[in-house]
Amino acid sequence: MPRPLAAAIREVSFYSAVLFFVVIAAFPFYWMVITAFKTNSDLYTLTNIPFWFNEAPTLAHIKYLFTQTLFARWLLNSLIIGVCVVAITLVTALPAGYSLARMTGRSGETLGIGIFMTYLVPPTLLFLPLSRVISMLGLQDSMWSLVLVYPTFTIPFCTWLLMGFFKAVPREIEEAAVVDGCSILGAFIKMVLPVSVPAILTVVIFTFTLTLQEFVYALTFISSSAQKTITLGVATDLVRGDIYFWGELMAGALIAAIPVAIAYNLFLDRFIAGITGGAVK
Amino acid sequence: MSAVLTKDIVKTFADVNAVDGISLAVPDGEFMVLLGPSGCGKTTFLRIICGLERQTTGDILIGGTVVNDIPPRARGVAMMFQSYGLYPHYKIRDNIAFPLRTQRVARAEIENKVEWASNLLGIGHLLDRRPRQLSGGERQRVALARALVREPTVLLLDEPLSNLDAKLRASARNEIKQFQQRVGTTTIYVTHDQVEAMGMGDRIAVIDHGRVRQVGTPTAIYDDPADRFVATFVGTPPMNLVAWNGGHLGFRPENFLPRELIDDSAVTEFSFRVDRSEYLGSERIVYGVLEGLESVQEITAKLPPAHVDQESIRPGEWHAFAVRNSALCYFDKDGKRAIRH
Ligand SMILES: Nc1ncnc2c1ncn2[C@@H]1O[C@H](COP(=O)(O)OP(=O)(O)OP(=O)(O)O)[C@@H](O)[C@H]1O
Ligand SMILES: [Mg+2]
């Protein structure tokens, strides 16, 4: 086969494979975006081609969300819950992951896996006992119940994640700091934490996303609209019986998705590589 | 500045004794070199002294106080790690300054010291970079600078020059030695390079399999080895050993000369068959076998080229060689040095 032809075939097959996956990954997002900005008549006219705008785009759905529903409140609730859970998770998982990685020898590994296992118990099983706990604490129908419950799955996962990362931090860095006059805590704060920024960012974003998308606990613990999270509010208040407010649903999902997408793209890629380079031989 | 005294230090990992009863007294201000093959426990021993590793049994005294239960930061020891342990997120300047900052040294003084240490090791132009932007040898010098800026009770250096080129190594060797003599810090210096050990140490402790085989001045270690291990570990080429009376007889290659070159009658003569020779400029190394004697390795002779030319030691021929009796060492069947026979 002549060379240019072989090269062309290689290029074409490579890019068609890429294109295939891009379409699969991006299509739902595209669908969400156009639905959020379509007029209702465009959405519900069956003869219209659904893949693009047949009528001029509109901001009506977004306006409806902010004026006719508690959408702004849900956003705020989700944000508050997310921030609190991230804080609780970090405060717990950082020292836990570090001690599992450094101070327990071989049993640390087993213990870490054990902790991770608890993450795998589904909320559909756990919400029953947990609802007892919530009602005993008098937190029924309050968003603070979620601040309490969400760490039950974010902490195990993040502890396990951080444990793996801390193991990869060269021990000599902390040892040098300890010999140079730090306490173990000092070495952890001055050396290990700065070097672990990529892992910490991963944990922050991951935890935040988990709380943002959680549904089962929110649905079972909360009923009044003002206490709802965005995931719950959009799904319960914008689906009335069998009537779906498609434009508002998609607009709500879009607004919730944008900050997360930005966070992923902006931070993760940039920080993930090479912070510990050069520490050891 | 303080003396270091270790009493019967043992460190056991799972099933191996990495350190197997080291008792070592390093007086205040001494430059002690630990010399030994790879894996003999040198690093482990240093880590025990600075407190990163807890000995299984035994005591450590720094400046007369037992420090077994004192954490590393309170021991006041400076250590340079074999694998450097630089702080990756700090600039080189801050790496070097870190031990001073934790001791709350005044800012102006920190600057002076960082400048002094970086100039000493020729890394002044790298101060604003980060460790990952440095070559291996540069990183090593940063690690060394970080150990030297402090005024520690004891300075522990774990193979500090292993990654430098020959020229840098020679100058750094010189700088470290001068620095140590000027400041008088008790120093324990780990190496497996004998040239470094012989050239720098006030005394050398030769270690093998977690035990001290001999402690002594470079002269004593070289001329008066306590056992077969020390005799063959120190010196290139190593000491020749031949089976003798159930034990071994040893002599250094440079003492093994053609009979006519030794102007003495108290000699032991050998018949030496030359197999090959290497000319190294300042010396000629000749390899061969001895008649009627079993040797541990090939017998070598280190000859002064000025006196012995290529023609007079042709390969394949037998030559009359000899060693002065005073230069012979006898080792018994356990490898221990016996009284001169
Ligand atoms: N944490 C550990 N766990 C188990 N074994 C260890 C550990 N650290 C060291 N050892 C073992 O102890 C012995 C001594 O190791 P050490 O690092 O002290 O050697 P060394 O003399 O510094 O060698 P080198 O010259 O190669 O640096 C080795 O056999 C090593 O395998
Ligand atoms: Mg070592």
PDB file of C-alpha atoms in Angstrom, chain A residues 20-251:
ATOM      1  CA  PHE A  20     -17.680   8.468  17.941  1.00  0.00           C
ATOM      2  CA  PHE A  21     -16.859   8.828  21.628  1.00  0.00           C
ATOM      3  CA  VAL A  22     -17.153  12.590  21.588  1.00  0.00           C
ATOM      4  CA  VAL A  23     -20.655  12.289  20.204  1.00  0.00           C
ATOM      5  CA  ILE A  24     -21.628   9.704  22.790  1.00  0.00           C
ATOM      6  CA  ALA A  25     -20.227  11.812  25.625  1.00  0.00           C
ATOM      7  CA  ALA A  26     -21.422  15.210  24.480  1.00  0.00           C
ATOM      8  CA  PHE A  27     -24.841  14.433  23.055  1.00  0.00           C
ATOM      9  CA  PRO A  28     -26.793  14.384  26.347  1.00  0.00           C
ATOM     10  CA  PHE A  29     -25.188  17.666  27.313  1.00  0.00           C
ATOM     11  CA  TYR A  30     -26.063  19.172  23.945  1.00  0.00           C
ATOM     12  CA  TRP A  31     -29.634  17.939  24.317  1.00  0.00           C
ATOM     13  CA  MET A  32     -29.853  19.537  27.742  1.00  0.00           C
ATOM     14  CA  VAL A  33     -28.545  22.861  26.472  1.00  0.00           C
ATOM     15  CA  ILE A  34     -30.890  23.183  23.526  1.00  0.00           C
ATOM     16  CA  THR A  35     -33.899  22.011  25.523  1.00  0.00           C
ATOM     17  CA  ALA A  36     -33.194  24.609  28.195  1.00  0.00           C
ATOM     18  CA  PHE A  37     -33.424  27.402  25.640  1.00  0.00           C
ATOM     19  CA  LYS A  38     -36.245  26.146  23.406  1.00  0.00           C
ATOM     20  CA  THR A  39     -39.694  27.649  23.604  1.00  0.00           C
ATOM     21  CA  ASN A  40     -42.421  25.318  24.808  1.00  0.00           C
ATOM     22  CA  SER A  41     -44.134  25.323  21.416  1.00  0.00           C
ATOM     23  CA  ASP A  42     -40.836  24.278  19.800  1.00  0.00           C
ATOM     24  CA  LEU A  43     -40.475  21.478  22.358  1.00  0.00           C
ATOM     25  CA  TYR A  44     -43.941  20.051  22.082  1.00  0.00           C
ATOM     26  CA  THR A  45     -44.593  20.330  18.334  1.00  0.00           C
ATOM     27  CA  LEU A  46     -44.039  16.790  17.157  1.00  0.00           C
ATOM     28  CA  THR A  47     -43.356  17.724  13.561  1.00  0.00           C
ATOM     29  CA  ASN A  48     -40.333  19.833  14.532  1.00  0.00           C
ATOM     30  CA  ILE A  49     -36.898  18.347  14.089  1.00  0.00           C
ATOM     31  CA  PRO A  50     -35.740  17.915  17.718  1.00  0.00           C
ATOM     32  CA  PHE A  51     -31.991  18.310  17.147  1.00  0.00           C
ATOM     33  CA  TRP A  52     -31.857  22.062  16.750  1.00  0.00           C
ATOM     34  CA  PHE A  53     -33.822  25.266  17.280  1.00  0.00           C
ATOM     35  CA  ASN A  54     -36.906  25.553  15.085  1.00  0.00           C
ATOM     36  CA  GLU A  55     -37.963  28.762  16.783  1.00  0.00           C
ATOM     37  CA  ALA A  56     -35.823  31.494  18.262  1.00  0.00           C
ATOM     38  CA  PRO A  57     -34.198  30.508  21.600  1.00  0.00           C
ATOM     39  CA  THR A  58     -35.721  31.875  24.790  1.00  0.00           C
ATOM     40  CA  LEU A  59     -34.716  32.576  28.380  1.00  0.00           C
ATOM     41  CA  ALA A  60     -38.266  31.950  29.584  1.00  0.00           C
ATOM     42  CA  HIS A  61     -37.471  28.690  31.386  1.00  0.00           C
ATOM     43  CA  ILE A  62     -34.629  30.187  33.343  1.00  0.00           C
ATOM     44  CA  LYS A  63     -36.775  33.163  34.260  1.00  0.00           C
ATOM     45  CA  TYR A  64     -39.533  30.811  35.382  1.00  0.00           C
ATOM     46  CA  LEU A  65     -37.090  28.887  37.563  1.00  0.00           C
ATOM     47  CA  PHE A  66     -35.963  31.960  39.432  1.00  0.00           C
ATOM     48  CA  THR A  67     -39.340  33.655  39.733  1.00  0.00           C
ATOM     49  CA  GLN A  68     -41.952  30.920  40.021  1.00  0.00           C
ATOM     50  CA  THR A  69     -39.999  28.267  41.977  1.00  0.00           C
ATOM     51  CA  LEU A  70     -37.601  28.184  44.925  1.00  0.00           C
ATOM     52  CA  PHE A  71     -34.756  27.391  42.550  1.00  0.00           C
ATOM     53  CA  ALA A  72     -32.449  30.070  43.986  1.00  0.00           C
ATOM     54  CA  ARG A  73     -33.089  28.694  47.461  1.00  0.00           C
ATOM     55  CA  TRP A  74     -32.288  25.148  46.313  1.00  0.00           C
ATOM     56  CA  LEU A  75     -29.064  26.346  44.769  1.00  0.00           C
ATOM     57  CA  LEU A  76     -28.109  28.003  48.015  1.00  0.00           C
ATOM     58  CA  ASN A  77     -29.071  24.928  50.043  1.00  0.00           C
ATOM     59  CA  SER A  78     -26.981  22.692  47.828  1.00  0.00           C
ATOM     60  CA  LEU A  79     -24.067  25.077  48.100  1.00  0.00           C
ATOM     61  CA  ILE A  80     -24.265  25.260  51.897  1.00  0.00           C
ATOM     62  CA  ILE A  81     -24.581  21.499  52.231  1.00  0.00           C
ATOM     63  CA  GLY A  82     -21.741  20.954  49.768  1.00  0.00           C
ATOM     64  CA  VAL A  83     -19.383  23.324  51.548  1.00  0.00           C
ATOM     65  CA  CYS A  84     -20.174  21.900  54.986  1.00  0.00           C
ATOM     66  CA  VAL A  85     -19.776  18.310  53.851  1.00  0.00           C
ATOM     67  CA  VAL A  86     -16.507  19.107  52.073  1.00  0.00           C
ATOM     68  CA  ALA A  87     -15.192  20.722  55.253  1.00  0.00           C
ATOM     69  CA  ILE A  88     -16.265  17.825  57.470  1.00  0.00           C
ATOM     70  CA  THR A  89     -14.828  15.325  55.011  1.00  0.00           C
ATOM     71  CA  LEU A  90     -11.465  17.057  54.778  1.00  0.00           C
ATOM     72  CA  VAL A  91     -11.116  17.503  58.520  1.00  0.00           C
ATOM     73  CA  THR A  92     -11.752  13.800  59.019  1.00  0.00           C
ATOM     74  CA  ALA A  93     -10.302  12.121  55.948  1.00  0.00           C
ATOM     75  CA  LEU A  94      -6.966  13.965  55.817  1.00  0.00           C
ATOM     76  CA  PRO A  95      -5.703  12.801  59.218  1.00  0.00           C
ATOM     77  CA  ALA A  96      -7.381   9.416  58.800  1.00  0.00           C
ATOM     78  CA  GLY A  97      -5.827   8.791  55.386  1.00  0.00           C
ATOM     79  CA  TYR A  98      -2.444   9.952  56.601  1.00  0.00           C
ATOM     80  CA  SER A  99      -2.412   7.764  59.653  1.00  0.00           C
ATOM     81  CA  LEU A 100      -3.557   4.769  57.650  1.00  0.00           C
ATOM     82  CA  ALA A 101      -0.809   5.399  55.114  1.00  0.00           C
ATOM     83  CA  ARG A 102       2.029   6.005  57.544  1.00  0.00           C
ATOM     84  CA  MET A 103       1.427   4.767  61.019  1.00  0.00           C
ATOM     85  CA  THR A 104      -0.232   1.410  61.020  1.00  0.00           C
ATOM     86  CA  GLY A 105       2.136  -0.765  59.021  1.00  0.00           C
ATOM     87  CA  ARG A 106       0.509  -3.627  57.189  1.00  0.00           C
ATOM     88  CA  SER A 107      -2.774  -3.549  59.077  1.00  0.00           C
ATOM     89  CA  GLY A 108      -3.345  -0.058  57.649  1.00  0.00           C
ATOM     90  CA  GLU A 109      -3.887  -1.519  54.216  1.00  0.00           C
ATOM     91  CA  THR A 110      -6.558  -3.937  55.432  1.00  0.00           C
ATOM     92  CA  LEU A 111      -8.192  -1.280  57.554  1.00  0.00           C
ATOM     93  CA  GLY A 112      -8.253   1.090  54.568  1.00  0.00           C
ATOM     94  CA  ILE A 113      -9.964  -1.492  52.388  1.00  0.00           C
ATOM     95  CA  GLY A 114     -12.431  -2.167  55.200  1.00  0.00           C
ATOM     96  CA  ILE A 115     -13.274   1.517  55.396  1.00  0.00           C
ATOM     97  CA  PHE A 116     -13.703   1.653  51.654  1.00  0.00           C
ATOM     98  CA  MET A 117     -16.152  -1.263  51.839  1.00  0.00           C
ATOM     99  CA  THR A 118     -18.565   0.818  53.892  1.00  0.00           C
ATOM    100  CA  TYR A 119     -18.763   3.167  50.925  1.00  0.00           C
ATOM    101  CA  LEU A 120     -20.199   0.325  48.896  1.00  0.00           C
ATOM    102  CA  VAL A 121     -23.236  -0.218  51.143  1.00  0.00           C
ATOM    103  CA  PRO A 122     -26.052   1.403  49.140  1.00  0.00           C
ATOM    104  CA  PRO A 123     -28.046   4.319  50.575  1.00  0.00           C
ATOM    105  CA  THR A 124     -31.221   2.421  49.704  1.00  0.00           C
ATOM    106  CA  LEU A 125     -30.325   0.083  52.577  1.00  0.00           C
ATOM    107  CA  LEU A 126     -28.951   2.670  54.928  1.00  0.00           C
ATOM    108  CA  PHE A 127     -31.687   5.278  54.755  1.00  0.00           C
ATOM    109  CA  LEU A 128     -33.946   3.234  57.044  1.00  0.00           C
ATOM    110  CA  PRO A 129     -31.656   3.102  60.089  1.00  0.00           C
ATOM    111  CA  LEU A 130     -30.366   6.572  59.344  1.00  0.00           C
ATOM    112  CA  SER A 131     -33.859   8.037  59.324  1.00  0.00           C
ATOM    113  CA  ARG A 132     -34.252   6.780  62.886  1.00  0.00           C
ATOM    114  CA  VAL A 133     -31.075   8.566  63.849  1.00  0.00           C
ATOM    115  CA  ILE A 134     -32.217  11.731  62.115  1.00  0.00           C
ATOM    116  CA  SER A 135     -35.563  11.753  63.860  1.00  0.00           C
ATOM    117  CA  MET A 136     -33.932  11.060  67.219  1.00  0.00           C
ATOM    118  CA  LEU A 137     -31.795  14.125  66.652  1.00  0.00           C
ATOM    119  CA  GLY A 138     -34.876  16.123  65.698  1.00  0.00           C
ATOM    120  CA  LEU A 139     -33.528  16.902  62.258  1.00  0.00           C
ATOM    121  CA  GLN A 140     -36.443  15.585  60.174  1.00  0.00           C
ATOM    122  CA  ASP A 141     -37.286  17.771  57.218  1.00  0.00           C
ATOM    123  CA  SER A 142     -34.157  19.882  57.659  1.00  0.00           C
ATOM    124  CA  MET A 143     -31.284  20.251  55.212  1.00  0.00           C
ATOM    125  CA  TRP A 144     -28.883  19.889  58.166  1.00  0.00           C
ATOM    126  CA  SER A 145     -29.801  16.234  58.311  1.00  0.00           C
ATOM    127  CA  LEU A 146     -28.038  15.900  54.960  1.00  0.00           C
ATOM    128  CA  VAL A 147     -24.940  17.668  56.287  1.00  0.00           C
ATOM    129  CA  LEU A 148     -24.861  14.959  58.898  1.00  0.00           C
ATOM    130  CA  VAL A 149     -25.610  11.999  56.635  1.00  0.00           C
ATOM    131  CA  TYR A 150     -23.547  12.737  53.537  1.00  0.00           C
ATOM    132  CA  PRO A 151     -20.189  12.327  55.291  1.00  0.00           C
ATOM    133  CA  THR A 152     -21.122   8.689  55.907  1.00  0.00           C
ATOM    134  CA  PHE A 153     -20.247   7.953  52.320  1.00  0.00           C
ATOM    135  CA  THR A 154     -17.842  10.791  51.453  1.00  0.00           C
ATOM    136  CA  ILE A 155     -15.466  10.129  54.364  1.00  0.00           C
ATOM    137  CA  PRO A 156     -14.828   6.432  53.622  1.00  0.00           C
ATOM    138  CA  PHE A 157     -14.199   7.028  49.974  1.00  0.00           C
ATOM    139  CA  CYS A 158     -11.993  10.080  50.494  1.00  0.00           C
ATOM    140  CA  THR A 159     -10.037   8.436  53.299  1.00  0.00           C
ATOM    141  CA  TRP A 160      -9.242   5.585  50.989  1.00  0.00           C
ATOM    142  CA  LEU A 161      -8.363   7.938  48.139  1.00  0.00           C
ATOM    143  CA  LEU A 162      -6.087  10.054  50.324  1.00  0.00           C
ATOM    144  CA  MET A 163      -4.452   7.004  51.860  1.00  0.00           C
ATOM    145  CA  GLY A 164      -3.358   5.869  48.413  1.00  0.00           C
ATOM    146  CA  PHE A 165      -2.038   9.304  47.613  1.00  0.00           C
ATOM    147  CA  PHE A 166      -0.154   9.793  50.873  1.00  0.00           C
ATOM    148  CA  LYS A 167       1.559   6.473  50.336  1.00  0.00           C
ATOM    149  CA  ALA A 168       3.013   7.826  47.126  1.00  0.00           C
ATOM    150  CA  VAL A 169       4.469  10.915  48.851  1.00  0.00           C
ATOM    151  CA  PRO A 170       8.173  10.192  49.432  1.00  0.00           C
ATOM    152  CA  ARG A 171       8.694   9.541  53.110  1.00  0.00           C
ATOM    153  CA  GLU A 172      12.033  11.319  53.062  1.00  0.00           C
ATOM    154  CA  ILE A 173      10.271  14.673  52.741  1.00  0.00           C
ATOM    155  CA  GLU A 174       8.637  14.297  56.129  1.00  0.00           C
ATOM    156  CA  GLU A 175      11.663  12.640  57.655  1.00  0.00           C
ATOM    157  CA  ALA A 176      13.871  15.502  56.576  1.00  0.00           C
ATOM    158  CA  ALA A 177      11.383  17.960  58.056  1.00  0.00           C
ATOM    159  CA  VAL A 178      11.260  16.071  61.328  1.00  0.00           C
ATOM    160  CA  VAL A 179      15.055  16.028  61.586  1.00  0.00           C
ATOM    161  CA  ASP A 180      15.142  19.698  60.610  1.00  0.00           C
ATOM    162  CA  GLY A 181      13.074  20.575  63.649  1.00  0.00           C
ATOM    163  CA  CYS A 182       9.380  19.938  62.907  1.00  0.00           C
ATOM    164  CA  SER A 183       6.962  17.905  64.947  1.00  0.00           C
ATOM    165  CA  ILE A 184       5.086  15.162  63.119  1.00  0.00           C
ATOM    166  CA  LEU A 185       2.052  17.415  62.917  1.00  0.00           C
ATOM    167  CA  GLY A 186       4.234  20.266  61.671  1.00  0.00           C
ATOM    168  CA  ALA A 187       5.724  18.072  58.973  1.00  0.00           C
ATOM    169  CA  PHE A 188       2.236  16.986  57.953  1.00  0.00           C
ATOM    170  CA  ILE A 189       1.015  20.550  57.645  1.00  0.00           C
ATOM    171  CA  LYS A 190       4.115  22.112  56.111  1.00  0.00           C
ATOM    172  CA  MET A 191       5.243  19.314  53.827  1.00  0.00           C
ATOM    173  CA  VAL A 192       2.567  16.715  53.202  1.00  0.00           C
ATOM    174  CA  LEU A 193      -0.443  18.971  52.726  1.00  0.00           C
ATOM    175  CA  PRO A 194       1.143  21.347  50.171  1.00  0.00           C
ATOM    176  CA  VAL A 195       2.487  18.420  48.211  1.00  0.00           C
ATOM    177  CA  SER A 196      -0.951  16.806  48.289  1.00  0.00           C
ATOM    178  CA  VAL A 197      -2.846  19.724  46.770  1.00  0.00           C
ATOM    179  CA  PRO A 198      -3.880  17.662  43.720  1.00  0.00           C
ATOM    180  CA  ALA A 199      -5.348  14.956  45.930  1.00  0.00           C
ATOM    181  CA  ILE A 200      -7.076  17.484  48.157  1.00  0.00           C
ATOM    182  CA  LEU A 201      -8.603  19.217  45.132  1.00  0.00           C
ATOM    183  CA  THR A 202      -9.758  15.864  43.829  1.00  0.00           C
ATOM    184  CA  VAL A 203     -11.392  15.144  47.160  1.00  0.00           C
ATOM    185  CA  VAL A 204     -13.049  18.561  47.263  1.00  0.00           C
ATOM    186  CA  ILE A 205     -14.498  18.312  43.786  1.00  0.00           C
ATOM    187  CA  PHE A 206     -15.462  14.695  44.190  1.00  0.00           C
ATOM    188  CA  THR A 207     -17.197  15.266  47.520  1.00  0.00           C
ATOM    189  CA  PHE A 208     -18.986  18.318  46.233  1.00  0.00           C
ATOM    190  CA  THR A 209     -20.223  16.445  43.165  1.00  0.00           C
ATOM    191  CA  LEU A 210     -21.406  13.514  45.276  1.00  0.00           C
ATOM    192  CA  THR A 211     -23.450  15.768  47.553  1.00  0.00           C
ATOM    193  CA  LEU A 212     -24.801  17.687  44.601  1.00  0.00           C
ATOM    194  CA  GLN A 213     -26.118  14.604  42.859  1.00  0.00           C
ATOM    195  CA  GLU A 214     -27.310  12.641  45.902  1.00  0.00           C
ATOM    196  CA  PHE A 215     -31.003  11.852  45.700  1.00  0.00           C
ATOM    197  CA  VAL A 216     -32.141   8.992  47.944  1.00  0.00           C
ATOM    198  CA  TYR A 217     -31.340  10.564  51.331  1.00  0.00           C
ATOM    199  CA  ALA A 218     -32.603  13.971  50.227  1.00  0.00           C
ATOM    200  CA  LEU A 219     -35.854  12.457  49.039  1.00  0.00           C
ATOM    201  CA  THR A 220     -36.474  10.447  52.204  1.00  0.00           C
ATOM    202  CA  PHE A 221     -35.438  13.037  54.781  1.00  0.00           C
ATOM    203  CA  ILE A 222     -36.832  16.237  53.279  1.00  0.00           C
ATOM    204  CA  SER A 223     -40.288  17.227  52.195  1.00  0.00           C
ATOM    205  CA  SER A 224     -40.701  20.999  52.466  1.00  0.00           C
ATOM    206  CA  SER A 225     -39.613  22.894  49.375  1.00  0.00           C
ATOM    207  CA  ALA A 226     -37.528  25.469  51.202  1.00  0.00           C
ATOM    208  CA  GLN A 227     -35.216  22.780  52.595  1.00  0.00           C
ATOM    209  CA  LYS A 228     -34.665  20.951  49.334  1.00  0.00           C
ATOM    210  CA  THR A 229     -31.425  20.557  47.450  1.00  0.00           C
ATOM    211  CA  ILE A 230     -31.246  21.367  43.798  1.00  0.00           C
ATOM    212  CA  THR A 231     -31.318  17.747  42.653  1.00  0.00           C
ATOM    213  CA  LEU A 232     -34.357  17.021  44.747  1.00  0.00           C
ATOM    214  CA  GLY A 233     -36.161  20.302  44.086  1.00  0.00           C
ATOM    215  CA  VAL A 234     -35.814  20.103  40.334  1.00  0.00           C
ATOM    216  CA  ALA A 235     -36.978  16.525  40.209  1.00  0.00           C
ATOM    217  CA  THR A 236     -39.896  16.826  42.618  1.00  0.00           C
ATOM    218  CA  ASP A 237     -41.238  20.334  42.072  1.00  0.00           C
ATOM    219  CA  LEU A 238     -40.840  20.380  38.289  1.00  0.00           C
ATOM    220  CA  VAL A 239     -42.421  17.016  37.670  1.00  0.00           C
ATOM    221  CA  ARG A 240     -46.053  17.231  38.668  1.00  0.00           C
ATOM    222  CA  GLY A 241     -47.740  13.899  38.310  1.00  0.00           C
ATOM    223  CA  ASP A 242     -47.045  12.966  34.736  1.00  0.00           C
ATOM    224  CA  ILE A 243     -46.357  16.497  33.576  1.00  0.00           C
ATOM    225  CA  TYR A 244     -42.684  17.179  32.957  1.00  0.00           C
ATOM    226  CA  PHE A 245     -41.536  20.785  32.759  1.00  0.00           C
ATOM    227  CA  TRP A 246     -38.846  19.827  30.299  1.00  0.00           C
ATOM    228  CA  GLY A 247     -37.496  23.299  29.627  1.00  0.00           C
ATOM    229  CA  GLU A 248     -37.226  24.148  33.330  1.00  0.00           C
ATOM    230  CA  LEU A 249     -35.841  20.716  34.197  1.00  0.00           C
ATOM    231  CA  MET A 250     -33.071  21.048  31.694  1.00  0.00           C
ATOM    232  CA  ALA A 251     -32.355  24.668  32.566  1.00  0.00           C
TER     233      ALA A 251
END
